[in-house]
Coordinates of C-alpha atoms and ligand atoms in Angstrom, one line a residue:
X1 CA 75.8 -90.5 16.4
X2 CA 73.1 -89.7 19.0
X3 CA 74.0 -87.9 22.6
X4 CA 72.0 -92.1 23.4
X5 CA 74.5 -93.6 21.3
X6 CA 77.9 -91.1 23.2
X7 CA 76.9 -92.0 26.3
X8 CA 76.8 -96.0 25.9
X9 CA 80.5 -95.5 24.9
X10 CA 81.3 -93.5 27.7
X11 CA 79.6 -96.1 29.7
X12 CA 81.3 -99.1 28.4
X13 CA 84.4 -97.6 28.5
X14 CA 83.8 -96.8 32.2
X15 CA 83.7 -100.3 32.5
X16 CA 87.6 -100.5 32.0
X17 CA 88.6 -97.7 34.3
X18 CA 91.7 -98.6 36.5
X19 CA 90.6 -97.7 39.7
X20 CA 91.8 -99.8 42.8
X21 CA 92.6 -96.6 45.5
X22 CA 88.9 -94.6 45.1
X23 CA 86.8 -96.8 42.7
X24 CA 85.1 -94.7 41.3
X25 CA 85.0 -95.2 37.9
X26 CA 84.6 -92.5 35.0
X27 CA 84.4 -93.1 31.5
X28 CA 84.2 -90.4 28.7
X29 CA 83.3 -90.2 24.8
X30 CA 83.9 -87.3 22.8
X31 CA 82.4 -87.3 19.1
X32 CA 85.2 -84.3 17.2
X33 CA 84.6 -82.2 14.4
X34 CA 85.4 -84.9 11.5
X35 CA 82.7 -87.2 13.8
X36 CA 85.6 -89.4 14.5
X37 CA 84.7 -91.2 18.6
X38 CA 87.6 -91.3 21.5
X39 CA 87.2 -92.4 24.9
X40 CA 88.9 -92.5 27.4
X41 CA 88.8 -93.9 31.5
X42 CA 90.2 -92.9 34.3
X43 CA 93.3 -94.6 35.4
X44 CA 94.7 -94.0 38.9
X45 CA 98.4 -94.9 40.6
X46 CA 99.6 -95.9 43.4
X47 CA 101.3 -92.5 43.5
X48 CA 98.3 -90.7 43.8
X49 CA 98.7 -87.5 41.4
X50 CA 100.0 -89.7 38.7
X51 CA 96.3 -90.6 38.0
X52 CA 94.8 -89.2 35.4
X53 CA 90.9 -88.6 34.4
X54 CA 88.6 -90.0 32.1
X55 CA 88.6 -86.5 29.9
X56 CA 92.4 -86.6 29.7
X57 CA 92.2 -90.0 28.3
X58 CA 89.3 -89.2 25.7
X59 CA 91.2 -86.1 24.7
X60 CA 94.6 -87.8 23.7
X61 CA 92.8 -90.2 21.4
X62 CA 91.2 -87.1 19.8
X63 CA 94.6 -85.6 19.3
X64 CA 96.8 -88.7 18.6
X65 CA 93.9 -89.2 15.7
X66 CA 93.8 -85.7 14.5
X67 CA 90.8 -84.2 16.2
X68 CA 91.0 -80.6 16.7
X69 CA 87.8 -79.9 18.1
X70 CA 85.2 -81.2 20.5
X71 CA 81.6 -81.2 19.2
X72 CA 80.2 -83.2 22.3
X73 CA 81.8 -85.0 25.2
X74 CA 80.0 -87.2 27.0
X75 CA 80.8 -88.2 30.9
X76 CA 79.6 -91.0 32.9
X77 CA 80.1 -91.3 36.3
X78 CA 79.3 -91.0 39.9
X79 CA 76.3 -92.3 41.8
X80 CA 73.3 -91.7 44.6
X81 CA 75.7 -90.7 46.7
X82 CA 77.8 -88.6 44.9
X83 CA 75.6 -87.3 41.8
X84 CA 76.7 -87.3 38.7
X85 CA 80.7 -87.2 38.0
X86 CA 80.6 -83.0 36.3
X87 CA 83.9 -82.8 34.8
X88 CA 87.0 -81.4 37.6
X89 CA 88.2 -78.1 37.3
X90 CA 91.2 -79.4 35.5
X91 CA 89.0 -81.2 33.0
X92 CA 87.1 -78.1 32.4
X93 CA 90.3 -76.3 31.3
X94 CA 91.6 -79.3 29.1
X95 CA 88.0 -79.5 27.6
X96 CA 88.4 -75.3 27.3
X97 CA 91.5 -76.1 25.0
X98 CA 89.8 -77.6 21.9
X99 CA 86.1 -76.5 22.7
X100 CA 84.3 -73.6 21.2
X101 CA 80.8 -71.7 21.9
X102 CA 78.7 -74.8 20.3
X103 CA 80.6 -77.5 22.6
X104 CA 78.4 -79.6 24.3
X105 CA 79.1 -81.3 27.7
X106 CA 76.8 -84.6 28.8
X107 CA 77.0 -86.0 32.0
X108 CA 75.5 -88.9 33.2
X109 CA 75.8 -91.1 36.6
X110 CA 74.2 -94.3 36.9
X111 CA 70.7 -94.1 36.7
X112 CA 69.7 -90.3 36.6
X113 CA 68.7 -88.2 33.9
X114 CA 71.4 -86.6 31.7
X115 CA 72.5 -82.9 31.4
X116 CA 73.8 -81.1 29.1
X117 CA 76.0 -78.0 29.7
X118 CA 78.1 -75.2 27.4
X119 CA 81.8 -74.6 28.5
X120 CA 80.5 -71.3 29.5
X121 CA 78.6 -73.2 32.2
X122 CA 81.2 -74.8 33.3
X123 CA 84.1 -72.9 33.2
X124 CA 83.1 -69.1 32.7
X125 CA 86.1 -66.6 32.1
X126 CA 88.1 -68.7 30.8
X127 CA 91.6 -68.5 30.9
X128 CA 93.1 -68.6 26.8
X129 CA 96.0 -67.7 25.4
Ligands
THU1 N1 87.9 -88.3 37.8 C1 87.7 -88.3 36.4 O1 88.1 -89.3 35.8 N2 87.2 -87.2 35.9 C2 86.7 -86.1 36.5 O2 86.3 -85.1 35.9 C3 86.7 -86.1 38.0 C4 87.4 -87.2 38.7 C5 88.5 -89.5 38.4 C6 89.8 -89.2 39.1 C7 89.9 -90.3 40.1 O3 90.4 -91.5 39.5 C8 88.5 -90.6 40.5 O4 87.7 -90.0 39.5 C9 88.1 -90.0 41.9 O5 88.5 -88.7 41.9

């Protein structure tokens, strides 16, 4: 699969994000080490912490299917005004959990070019167990 073909998923499935308090929709792809796909959206709640992000949803299906590692995840979101939606710190760390030095990070907003980033980039020092 290309890092093209990862980031329509994560675009489609940004499509189904549940997002009536801040609407702004994220959607997320991950390709894992048997080259199996998850995504995941963000879903939000009416008791605002309960939400949960688009990484957090792509990650479960990875694990509920066996994935063990992340080869590339690919996040769309954001805008003109915001920029592109870079994972949250909290993303980084879950991300940090089943990524390794050869990770790849792609994020994408609506119309801009894409970047891609290691974990180190995003989330240097990491904390591991
Ligand atoms: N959000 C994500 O889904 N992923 C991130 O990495 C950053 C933020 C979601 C959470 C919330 O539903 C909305 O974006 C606004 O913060």
């Amino acid at each position: 699969m290309t890092d093209e073909e990862l980031l329509d998923a994560a675009r489609t499935v940004r499509e189904m994000a549940y997002t009536p308090y801040s609407k702004f929709r994220v959607g997320a792809a991950i390709i894992d080490d048997h080259g199996n796909v998850h995504v995941g959206c963000n879903v939000e709640n009416a008791a605002y912490p309960q939400g949960s992000c688009a990484e957090a949803g792509a990650i479960s299906a990875m694990v509920a299917s066996g994935g063990q590692r992340i080869v590339t995840i690919a996040v769309v979101g954001g805008g003109e005004k915001t920029g592109a939606c870079t994972p949250c710190g909290g993303c980084r760390q879950r991300i940090s959990e089943f990524a390794d030095e050869a990770t790849r990070i792609i994020i994408k907003d609506n119309d801009n070019e894409w970047h891609t980033y290691s974990l180190a980039e995003l989330l240097p020092s990491s904390f591991h167990l």
